[in-house]
Amino acid sequence: GAGVSQSPSNKVTEKGKDVELRCDPISGHTALYWYRQSLGQGLEFLIYFQGNSAPDKSGLPSDRFSAERTGGSVSTLTIQRTQQEDSAVYLCASSFGGRGDLNNEQFFGPGTRLTVL
Amino acid sequence: DQQVKQNSPSLSVQEGRISILNCDYTNSMFDYFLWYKKYPAEGPTFLISISSIKDKNEDGRFTVFLNKSAKHLSLHIVPSQPGDSAVYFCAVKKFPTLTGKLIFGQGTTLQVKP
């Protein structure tokens, strides 16, 4: 079956430009997460969507970062006025539920490698 | 402030031997612990988990041990195989949680030599 897909797989941009990263979660998964992995670091939580609830944006590093999830499915992470420190692999994950459920395994996409020159 | 630490960035083991990957955490409120495995150019995949009410969980060649008093988690792989070569991340959750967000360690790169 189809897993989590992300596009593009690689993105090179110039400092100051805006970028959009896309995530298609597994069909039927109501929870969607964005993480990023900077060089030599672990995965850092960015934002979480669960159904129609207000998203948990507590991990977004600055107001240049935003994300939306349309129709409870596809999500787009937007980074405005990119900086070199935004260079990282951006990973999307989805799961069944997420609210208070211990065992909801998160399935990850392959990630988008963003390079800001 | 790193809440989850994997202090060994890399580990090299001979095929057939035991691999032991370690993880330390700081918050005693964490009560669900997971290990993920990541191959290059792929997303992490779930490997094994343990809740705070247990101290051991076993799944085939993989066993996770939890020492709550020491706030320490370890993953044992026995016997190690070359296909186990990957980056291993430990991750934690706090329950009850309004979100399922995971807090990850920095990862340990395991190399299993034939």
Short mmCIF file of C-alpha atoms in Angstrom, two decimals:
data_model
loop_
_atom_site.label_atom_id
_atom_site.label_comp_id
_atom_site.label_asym_id
_atom_site.label_seq_id
_atom_site.Cartn_x
_atom_site.Cartn_y
_atom_site.Cartn_z
CA GLY A 1 0.00 0.00 0.00
CA ALA A 2 1.00 3.62 -0.41
CA GLY A 3 3.02 5.11 2.39
CA VAL A 4 3.61 8.74 3.28
CA SER A 5 4.91 10.64 0.29
CA GLN A 6 6.72 13.95 0.23
CA SER A 7 7.69 16.31 -2.52
CA PRO A 8 10.06 17.50 -3.67
CA SER A 9 12.71 15.05 -2.52
CA ASN A 10 15.36 17.75 -2.81
CA LYS A 11 15.06 21.51 -2.89
CA VAL A 12 17.86 24.01 -3.35
CA THR A 13 16.96 27.64 -2.87
CA GLU A 14 18.58 30.97 -2.35
CA LYS A 15 18.53 32.78 0.94
CA GLY A 16 15.48 35.00 1.21
CA LYS A 17 13.24 32.96 -1.09
CA ASP A 18 10.07 31.21 0.05
CA VAL A 19 9.67 27.44 -0.24
CA GLU A 20 6.75 25.04 0.02
CA LEU A 21 7.11 21.42 1.01
CA ARG A 22 4.31 18.95 0.48
CA CYS A 23 3.20 15.88 2.39
CA ASP A 24 0.64 13.26 1.40
CA PRO A 25 -0.21 11.15 4.45
CA ILE A 26 -1.43 7.59 4.47
CA SER A 27 -5.11 7.45 3.58
CA GLY A 28 -7.28 7.28 6.67
CA HIS A 29 -4.65 8.67 9.03
CA THR A 30 -6.09 11.59 10.94
CA ALA A 31 -2.89 12.78 12.58
CA LEU A 32 -0.06 14.44 10.65
CA TYR A 33 3.29 15.65 11.97
CA TRP A 34 6.17 17.66 10.60
CA TYR A 35 9.68 17.19 11.95
CA ARG A 36 13.05 18.36 10.74
CA GLN A 37 16.51 16.91 11.08
CA SER A 38 19.40 19.30 10.92
CA LEU A 39 22.90 18.00 10.30
CA GLY A 40 24.11 15.92 13.24
CA GLN A 41 20.89 16.44 15.16
CA GLY A 42 17.91 14.32 16.06
CA LEU A 43 14.46 14.85 14.68
CA GLU A 44 12.92 18.07 15.95
CA PHE A 45 9.13 18.35 16.21
CA LEU A 46 7.65 21.26 14.29
CA ILE A 47 3.85 21.00 14.08
CA TYR A 48 1.01 18.52 14.55
CA PHE A 49 -2.45 18.30 13.01
CA GLN A 50 -5.22 16.10 14.36
CA GLY A 51 -8.55 16.06 12.58
CA ASN A 52 -10.34 19.38 12.85
CA SER A 53 -8.61 20.41 16.06
CA ALA A 54 -6.37 23.44 16.22
CA PRO A 55 -2.85 22.41 15.27
CA ASP A 56 -0.06 22.21 17.84
CA LYS A 57 2.43 24.73 16.49
CA SER A 58 4.68 24.70 19.53
CA GLY A 59 7.70 23.41 17.63
CA LEU A 60 7.80 25.99 14.85
CA PRO A 61 11.12 27.83 15.25
CA SER A 62 9.97 31.21 13.99
CA ASP A 63 7.05 33.02 12.39
CA ARG A 64 8.65 32.43 9.01
CA PHE A 65 7.39 28.85 9.31
CA SER A 66 3.76 27.94 8.75
CA ALA A 67 1.83 24.86 7.75
CA GLU A 68 -1.64 24.01 6.67
CA ARG A 69 -3.57 20.85 6.10
CA THR A 70 -6.34 21.03 3.55
CA GLY A 71 -9.35 18.77 3.77
CA GLY A 72 -7.77 16.77 6.53
CA SER A 73 -5.32 15.18 4.12
CA VAL A 74 -2.46 16.85 2.24
CA SER A 75 -0.27 19.24 4.20
CA THR A 76 2.03 22.01 3.05
CA LEU A 77 4.89 23.41 5.12
CA THR A 78 5.89 26.91 4.03
CA ILE A 79 9.11 28.63 4.95
CA GLN A 80 9.26 32.31 4.11
CA ARG A 81 12.45 34.28 3.58
CA THR A 82 14.59 31.19 3.99
CA GLN A 83 17.84 31.38 5.93
CA GLN A 84 20.88 29.13 5.75
CA GLU A 85 20.05 27.67 9.16
CA ASP A 86 16.79 26.36 7.68
CA SER A 87 18.82 23.81 5.71
CA ALA A 88 17.70 20.39 6.95
CA VAL A 89 15.73 17.31 6.03
CA TYR A 90 12.04 17.97 6.62
CA LEU A 91 10.12 14.83 7.50
CA CYS A 92 6.40 14.29 7.55
CA ALA A 93 4.68 11.50 9.47
CA SER A 94 1.10 10.35 9.84
CA SER A 95 -0.74 8.08 12.22
CA PHE A 96 -4.19 6.93 13.29
CA GLY A 97 -5.33 9.42 15.90
CA GLY A 98 -2.68 10.72 18.22
CA ARG A 99 -4.59 12.28 21.04
CA GLY A 100 -3.70 10.39 24.18
CA ASP A 101 -3.14 7.17 22.31
CA LEU A 102 0.15 5.56 23.22
CA ASN A 103 0.31 3.03 20.48
CA ASN A 104 -0.35 5.11 17.41
CA GLU A 105 2.72 4.35 15.37
CA GLN A 106 3.93 7.24 13.27
CA PHE A 107 4.78 6.36 9.69
CA PHE A 108 7.37 8.63 8.15
CA GLY A 109 7.84 9.82 4.61
CA PRO A 110 11.28 9.88 2.97
CA GLY A 111 11.72 13.58 3.67
CA THR A 112 12.59 16.67 1.68
CA ARG A 113 16.21 17.76 1.81
CA LEU A 114 16.25 21.55 1.81
CA THR A 115 19.44 23.40 1.06
CA VAL A 116 19.51 27.17 1.43
CA LEU A 117 22.46 28.77 -0.30
CA ASP B 1 18.23 21.74 26.31
CA GLN B 2 18.41 18.16 25.12
CA GLN B 3 15.73 16.08 26.85
CA VAL B 4 16.75 12.86 25.12
CA LYS B 5 20.41 12.06 24.60
CA GLN B 6 22.20 9.39 22.66
CA ASN B 7 25.78 9.95 23.68
CA SER B 8 27.36 7.56 21.20
CA PRO B 9 27.18 8.94 17.68
CA SER B 10 28.40 5.66 16.22
CA LEU B 11 28.88 2.00 17.02
CA SER B 12 30.65 -0.75 15.09
CA VAL B 13 29.91 -4.41 15.77
CA GLN B 14 30.89 -7.71 14.19
CA GLU B 15 28.15 -9.75 12.56
CA GLY B 16 26.65 -12.25 14.99
CA ARG B 17 27.62 -10.26 18.07
CA ILE B 18 25.37 -8.16 20.27
CA SER B 19 24.73 -4.49 19.50
CA ILE B 20 23.79 -2.30 22.45
CA LEU B 21 22.48 1.18 21.79
CA ASN B 22 21.91 3.53 24.69
CA CYS B 23 19.64 6.47 25.38
CA ASP B 24 19.25 8.75 28.40
CA TYR B 25 16.35 11.07 29.16
CA THR B 26 15.86 13.82 31.67
CA ASN B 27 12.13 14.01 32.41
CA SER B 28 10.59 11.39 34.70
CA MET B 29 7.17 12.27 33.24
CA PHE B 30 8.08 10.51 30.01
CA ASP B 31 6.28 7.22 30.00
CA TYR B 32 6.42 5.75 26.53
CA PHE B 33 9.66 4.99 24.77
CA LEU B 34 10.35 3.99 21.19
CA TRP B 35 13.20 3.06 18.91
CA TYR B 36 13.22 4.00 15.24
CA LYS B 37 15.60 2.82 12.55
CA LYS B 38 16.58 4.95 9.59
CA TYR B 39 18.30 3.99 6.35
CA PRO B 40 19.84 6.69 4.13
CA ALA B 41 17.32 8.60 1.99
CA GLU B 42 14.41 6.96 3.79
CA GLY B 43 12.19 8.07 6.62
CA PRO B 44 12.57 6.48 10.07
CA THR B 45 10.65 3.26 10.63
CA PHE B 46 9.29 2.10 13.95
CA LEU B 47 11.22 -0.76 15.50
CA ILE B 48 10.11 -1.46 19.06
CA SER B 49 8.58 0.34 22.02
CA ILE B 50 8.08 0.03 25.76
CA SER B 51 5.79 1.69 28.25
CA SER B 52 6.93 2.84 31.67
CA ILE B 53 5.06 0.05 33.43
CA LYS B 54 7.51 -2.47 31.99
CA ASP B 55 11.25 -2.86 32.16
CA LYS B 56 11.74 -5.11 29.17
CA ASN B 57 10.10 -5.75 25.82
CA GLU B 58 11.31 -8.30 23.32
CA ASP B 59 10.56 -8.72 19.63
CA GLY B 60 12.65 -11.30 17.84
CA ARG B 61 16.27 -10.18 17.78
CA PHE B 62 15.39 -6.83 19.34
CA THR B 63 14.98 -6.19 23.05
CA VAL B 64 14.41 -2.83 24.71
CA PHE B 65 15.30 -2.36 28.37
CA LEU B 66 14.02 0.48 30.52
CA ASN B 67 15.64 1.59 33.76
CA LYS B 68 13.34 4.26 35.13
CA SER B 69 15.41 5.08 38.19
CA ALA B 70 18.40 5.80 35.97
CA LYS B 71 16.25 7.35 33.22
CA HIS B 72 18.01 5.07 30.80
CA LEU B 73 16.83 3.11 27.81
CA SER B 74 18.76 0.59 25.76
CA LEU B 75 18.22 -1.45 22.63
CA HIS B 76 19.88 -4.83 22.28
CA ILE B 77 20.17 -6.52 18.90
CA VAL B 78 21.20 -10.16 19.02
CA PRO B 79 22.59 -11.49 16.77
CA SER B 80 23.53 -8.42 14.78
CA GLN B 81 23.28 -8.67 11.00
CA PRO B 82 24.78 -6.47 8.25
CA GLY B 83 21.24 -5.38 7.30
CA ASP B 84 20.91 -3.82 10.75
CA SER B 85 23.42 -1.15 9.71
CA ALA B 86 21.44 2.09 9.98
CA VAL B 87 20.89 5.11 12.21
CA TYR B 88 18.91 4.30 15.35
CA PHE B 89 16.89 6.97 17.13
CA CYS B 90 15.30 6.67 20.52
CA ALA B 91 12.17 8.72 21.08
CA VAL B 92 9.88 9.46 23.99
CA LYS B 93 6.31 10.51 24.62
CA LYS B 94 4.64 11.94 27.67
CA PHE B 95 1.22 10.48 28.54
CA PRO B 96 -1.43 11.70 28.84
CA THR B 97 -0.55 13.83 25.92
CA LEU B 98 -2.71 16.12 23.91
CA THR B 99 -0.56 15.38 20.91
CA GLY B 100 1.37 12.36 19.81
CA LYS B 101 4.53 14.33 19.23
CA LEU B 102 7.75 12.48 19.77
CA ILE B 103 10.97 13.83 21.25
CA PHE B 104 13.97 12.26 19.57
CA GLY B 105 17.57 11.70 20.48
CA GLN B 106 20.37 12.63 18.08
CA GLY B 107 20.74 9.12 16.72
CA THR B 108 23.46 6.45 16.77
CA THR B 109 24.88 5.09 13.55
CA LEU B 110 25.31 1.34 13.78
CA GLN B 111 27.65 -0.48 11.45
CA VAL B 112 27.56 -4.27 11.47
CA LYS B 113 30.61 -5.73 9.79
CA PRO B 114 30.36 -9.08 7.98
#
